[in-house]
Amino acid sequence: MTDLPEGVERRAFDGRQRLATRGPPVYGEPTDEEWRLWDAGRSKLAAMIESGLDTGLDGGETVLYLGAASGTTVSHVADFAGPTYAVEFAPRPVRDLVGVAEDRPNLFPLLKDARKPETYAHVVEADVDAIVQDVATRGQARVAVENRRFLREDGRLLAAIKARSEDVTRDPDDVFEDALADLREGYEVLETARLEPYHDDHLGVVARPE
């Protein structure tokens, strides 16, 4: 079983051992004392951990999170990480994200487009330990390559590639193959895993800068 970062544990929910982080509840998730369920069915990163991928996360890292939406997953990341920069370009979810950050002083919401890293380069510190990416846009691998500038030399990219965001008409395996080829323009791909049964037609990718 994959080692969990410090600050992430398996706790009993619904009679099963499931991932949990310690922090204020955000979206009505079940809690066990100060621990709250981190549901792999709602979080690509949790699904990557449950799928056995070695994320390289130990806890306390500086994280750049691309595609933070309303803060479901990034709230869990901020529970166990250090400074966490959360990039989201849609104004409505960012309003929710700002509310999540009120209880997490290490979480910094940024109303920015992950395809344009130059617009937040003045805010995000260099040499972050990990980039977590979950963007539902065409060109997901290109987003990762463009944001590589922020990652330290031996940092980790933890990306969920959504086949349907690239092309709904193509076979997902072909989409993933193309995305990995594009990723290799800037990264060494260390591990991949399909994220079923948690998320259909998604590929979890662990990579480091080349």
CSV table of C-alpha atoms in Angstrom, one decimal:
chain,number,residue,atom,x,y,z
A,1,MET,CA,0.0,0.0,0.0
A,2,THR,CA,1.3,3.5,-0.9
A,3,ASP,CA,2.8,5.4,2.0
A,4,LEU,CA,0.6,8.4,2.9
A,5,PRO,CA,1.8,11.9,3.5
A,6,GLU,CA,2.1,13.0,7.1
A,7,GLY,CA,-1.3,14.5,7.8
A,8,VAL,CA,-3.2,12.0,5.8
A,9,GLU,CA,-4.6,8.8,7.5
A,10,ARG,CA,-7.0,6.0,6.8
A,11,ARG,CA,-10.0,6.3,9.0
A,12,ALA,CA,-13.2,4.2,9.3
A,13,PHE,CA,-16.1,5.7,7.4
A,14,ASP,CA,-19.2,3.6,6.4
A,15,GLY,CA,-17.4,0.5,7.8
A,16,ARG,CA,-14.4,1.0,5.4
A,17,GLN,CA,-10.9,2.4,5.8
A,18,ARG,CA,-10.8,5.5,3.7
A,19,LEU,CA,-8.5,8.5,3.3
A,20,ALA,CA,-9.0,11.4,5.6
A,21,THR,CA,-7.2,14.7,6.4
A,22,ARG,CA,-7.5,16.9,9.5
A,23,GLY,CA,-9.1,20.3,9.0
A,24,PRO,CA,-12.4,22.2,9.1
A,25,PRO,CA,-15.2,20.6,7.0
A,26,VAL,CA,-15.8,22.3,3.6
A,27,TYR,CA,-18.5,20.6,1.5
A,28,GLY,CA,-20.6,18.5,4.0
A,29,GLU,CA,-18.2,15.6,4.0
A,30,PRO,CA,-18.4,13.0,6.9
A,31,THR,CA,-16.1,13.6,9.8
A,32,ASP,CA,-14.5,11.6,12.6
A,33,GLU,CA,-13.5,13.9,15.4
A,34,GLU,CA,-11.1,16.4,13.7
A,35,TRP,CA,-10.6,14.1,10.6
A,36,ARG,CA,-12.7,14.5,7.5
A,37,LEU,CA,-13.3,12.1,4.7
A,38,TRP,CA,-11.2,12.6,1.6
A,39,ASP,CA,-13.4,10.9,-1.0
A,40,ALA,CA,-11.6,9.4,-4.0
A,41,GLY,CA,-14.8,9.6,-6.0
A,42,ARG,CA,-14.7,13.4,-5.7
A,43,SER,CA,-11.0,14.0,-5.9
A,44,LYS,CA,-8.6,12.9,-8.6
A,45,LEU,CA,-5.6,13.2,-6.3
A,46,ALA,CA,-7.2,11.0,-3.7
A,47,ALA,CA,-8.0,8.5,-6.5
A,48,MET,CA,-4.3,8.5,-7.6
A,49,ILE,CA,-3.3,7.7,-4.0
A,50,GLU,CA,-6.0,4.9,-3.8
A,51,SER,CA,-4.8,3.6,-7.2
A,52,GLY,CA,-1.3,3.0,-5.7
A,53,LEU,CA,0.6,5.8,-7.4
A,54,ASP,CA,3.6,7.0,-5.5
A,55,THR,CA,2.9,10.8,-5.3
A,56,GLY,CA,6.2,11.6,-3.6
A,57,LEU,CA,4.3,13.7,-1.1
A,58,ASP,CA,5.5,13.5,2.5
A,59,GLY,CA,3.5,16.5,4.0
A,60,GLY,CA,4.5,20.1,4.4
A,61,GLU,CA,5.3,20.6,0.7
A,62,THR,CA,4.8,23.9,-1.2
A,63,VAL,CA,2.2,23.1,-3.8
A,64,LEU,CA,0.9,24.8,-7.0
A,65,TYR,CA,-2.6,23.5,-7.6
A,66,LEU,CA,-3.9,24.0,-11.2
A,67,GLY,CA,-7.7,23.8,-11.6
A,68,ALA,CA,-8.7,24.3,-8.0
A,69,ALA,CA,-12.4,24.8,-8.8
A,70,SER,CA,-14.4,25.5,-5.6
A,71,GLY,CA,-11.8,23.9,-3.4
A,72,THR,CA,-12.9,20.3,-2.7
A,73,THR,CA,-9.5,18.7,-3.3
A,74,VAL,CA,-7.2,21.6,-2.7
A,75,SER,CA,-8.8,22.0,0.8
A,76,HIS,CA,-7.5,18.5,1.6
A,77,VAL,CA,-4.1,19.3,0.1
A,78,ALA,CA,-3.8,22.5,2.3
A,79,ASP,CA,-4.7,20.4,5.3
A,80,PHE,CA,-1.4,18.5,5.0
A,81,ALA,CA,0.8,20.7,2.8
A,82,GLY,CA,2.6,23.9,3.4
A,83,PRO,CA,2.0,27.0,1.2
A,84,THR,CA,-0.7,26.0,-1.4
A,85,TYR,CA,-1.3,28.2,-4.4
A,86,ALA,CA,-4.7,27.4,-5.9
A,87,VAL,CA,-5.2,28.6,-9.5
A,88,GLU,CA,-8.8,28.7,-10.9
A,89,PHE,CA,-10.0,30.9,-13.8
A,90,ALA,CA,-13.8,30.7,-13.3
A,91,PRO,CA,-15.0,33.5,-11.0
A,92,ARG,CA,-17.9,31.7,-9.4
A,93,PRO,CA,-15.9,28.7,-8.0
A,94,VAL,CA,-13.2,31.1,-6.8
A,95,ARG,CA,-15.7,32.8,-4.5
A,96,ASP,CA,-16.2,29.4,-2.8
A,97,LEU,CA,-12.4,28.9,-2.9
A,98,VAL,CA,-11.9,32.2,-1.0
A,99,GLY,CA,-14.3,30.9,1.7
A,100,VAL,CA,-12.3,27.7,2.0
A,101,ALA,CA,-9.1,29.7,2.4
A,102,GLU,CA,-10.6,31.7,5.3
A,103,ASP,CA,-10.0,28.6,7.5
A,104,ARG,CA,-6.7,27.8,6.0
A,105,PRO,CA,-4.0,30.5,6.2
A,106,ASN,CA,-1.6,28.5,4.0
A,107,LEU,CA,-4.1,28.4,1.0
A,108,PHE,CA,-3.8,31.2,-1.5
A,109,PRO,CA,-6.6,31.4,-4.2
A,110,LEU,CA,-5.6,32.9,-7.5
A,111,LEU,CA,-8.2,33.9,-10.1
A,112,LYS,CA,-6.0,33.1,-13.0
A,113,ASP,CA,-5.8,31.0,-16.2
A,114,ALA,CA,-3.5,28.0,-15.8
A,115,ARG,CA,-2.7,28.3,-19.5
A,116,LYS,CA,-1.1,31.6,-18.8
A,117,PRO,CA,1.4,31.1,-16.0
A,118,GLU,CA,3.1,34.4,-16.7
A,119,THR,CA,0.0,36.1,-15.2
A,120,TYR,CA,0.8,34.6,-11.7
A,121,ALA,CA,4.5,34.2,-11.9
A,122,HIS,CA,4.9,37.2,-9.7
A,123,VAL,CA,2.9,35.6,-6.9
A,124,VAL,CA,3.9,31.9,-7.0
A,125,GLU,CA,7.3,31.3,-5.5
A,126,ALA,CA,9.8,29.4,-7.5
A,127,ASP,CA,10.9,25.9,-6.8
A,128,VAL,CA,7.6,24.5,-5.5
A,129,ASP,CA,7.7,20.9,-4.4
A,130,ALA,CA,4.7,19.7,-6.4
A,131,ILE,CA,2.2,20.7,-9.0
A,132,VAL,CA,-1.2,19.1,-8.8
A,133,GLN,CA,-3.2,19.5,-12.0
A,134,ASP,CA,-6.8,18.9,-12.7
A,135,VAL,CA,-7.8,21.2,-15.5
A,136,ALA,CA,-10.8,20.3,-17.7
A,137,THR,CA,-9.5,22.0,-20.9
A,138,ARG,CA,-8.0,20.9,-24.2
A,139,GLY,CA,-4.2,20.8,-24.1
A,140,GLN,CA,-3.8,19.5,-20.5
A,141,ALA,CA,-0.2,18.3,-21.2
A,142,ARG,CA,0.7,21.7,-22.6
A,143,VAL,CA,-0.6,23.4,-19.4
A,144,ALA,CA,1.7,21.1,-17.3
A,145,VAL,CA,4.7,21.9,-19.6
A,146,GLU,CA,4.1,25.6,-19.4
A,147,ASN,CA,3.9,25.5,-15.6
A,148,ARG,CA,7.1,23.4,-15.2
A,149,ARG,CA,9.0,26.7,-14.6
A,150,PHE,CA,7.6,26.7,-11.0
A,151,LEU,CA,8.7,23.2,-10.1
A,152,ARG,CA,12.0,22.5,-8.3
A,153,GLU,CA,14.5,20.3,-10.1
A,154,ASP,CA,13.3,17.0,-8.4
A,155,GLY,CA,9.8,18.1,-7.8
A,156,ARG,CA,6.7,16.2,-8.8
A,157,LEU,CA,3.9,16.7,-11.3
A,158,LEU,CA,0.7,14.9,-10.2
A,159,ALA,CA,-1.7,15.3,-13.1
A,160,ALA,CA,-5.1,13.9,-13.9
A,161,ILE,CA,-5.6,13.8,-17.6
A,162,LYS,CA,-9.3,13.8,-18.6
A,163,ALA,CA,-9.8,12.2,-22.1
A,164,ARG,CA,-13.1,13.8,-22.7
A,165,SER,CA,-11.7,17.3,-22.2
A,166,GLU,CA,-9.3,16.6,-25.1
A,167,ASP,CA,-11.6,14.9,-27.6
A,168,VAL,CA,-14.9,13.1,-26.8
A,169,THR,CA,-14.8,11.2,-30.1
A,170,ARG,CA,-11.5,9.4,-29.7
A,171,ASP,CA,-10.6,6.3,-27.8
A,172,PRO,CA,-9.3,7.4,-24.4
A,173,ASP,CA,-6.2,5.2,-24.7
A,174,ASP,CA,-5.2,7.1,-27.9
A,175,VAL,CA,-5.8,10.5,-26.1
A,176,PHE,CA,-3.7,9.4,-23.2
A,177,GLU,CA,-0.9,8.3,-25.5
A,178,ASP,CA,-0.8,11.7,-27.2
A,179,ALA,CA,-0.9,13.6,-23.9
A,180,LEU,CA,2.0,11.6,-22.5
A,181,ALA,CA,4.0,12.3,-25.7
A,182,ASP,CA,3.3,16.0,-25.2
A,183,LEU,CA,4.2,15.8,-21.5
A,184,ARG,CA,7.6,14.2,-22.3
A,185,GLU,CA,8.6,17.5,-23.9
A,186,GLY,CA,9.2,18.8,-20.4
A,187,TYR,CA,8.9,15.8,-18.0
A,188,GLU,CA,10.1,12.3,-17.3
A,189,VAL,CA,6.9,10.3,-16.7
A,190,LEU,CA,7.5,8.0,-13.7
A,191,GLU,CA,4.1,6.3,-13.3
A,192,THR,CA,0.7,6.2,-14.7
A,193,ALA,CA,-2.6,4.6,-13.7
A,194,ARG,CA,-6.2,4.7,-14.9
A,195,LEU,CA,-8.4,6.2,-12.2
A,196,GLU,CA,-11.4,3.8,-12.6
A,197,PRO,CA,-13.5,3.0,-10.7
A,198,TYR,CA,-13.3,6.4,-9.1
A,199,HIS,CA,-13.2,8.5,-12.3
A,200,ASP,CA,-14.0,7.2,-15.8
A,201,ASP,CA,-11.7,8.0,-18.7
A,202,HIS,CA,-9.0,9.6,-16.5
A,203,LEU,CA,-5.3,8.9,-16.4
A,204,GLY,CA,-3.3,9.7,-13.3
A,205,VAL,CA,0.3,10.7,-14.1
A,206,VAL,CA,3.3,11.1,-11.8
A,207,ALA,CA,6.2,12.9,-13.5
A,208,ARG,CA,9.3,15.0,-12.7
A,209,PRO,CA,11.0,17.8,-14.7
A,210,GLU,CA,13.5,16.9,-17.3
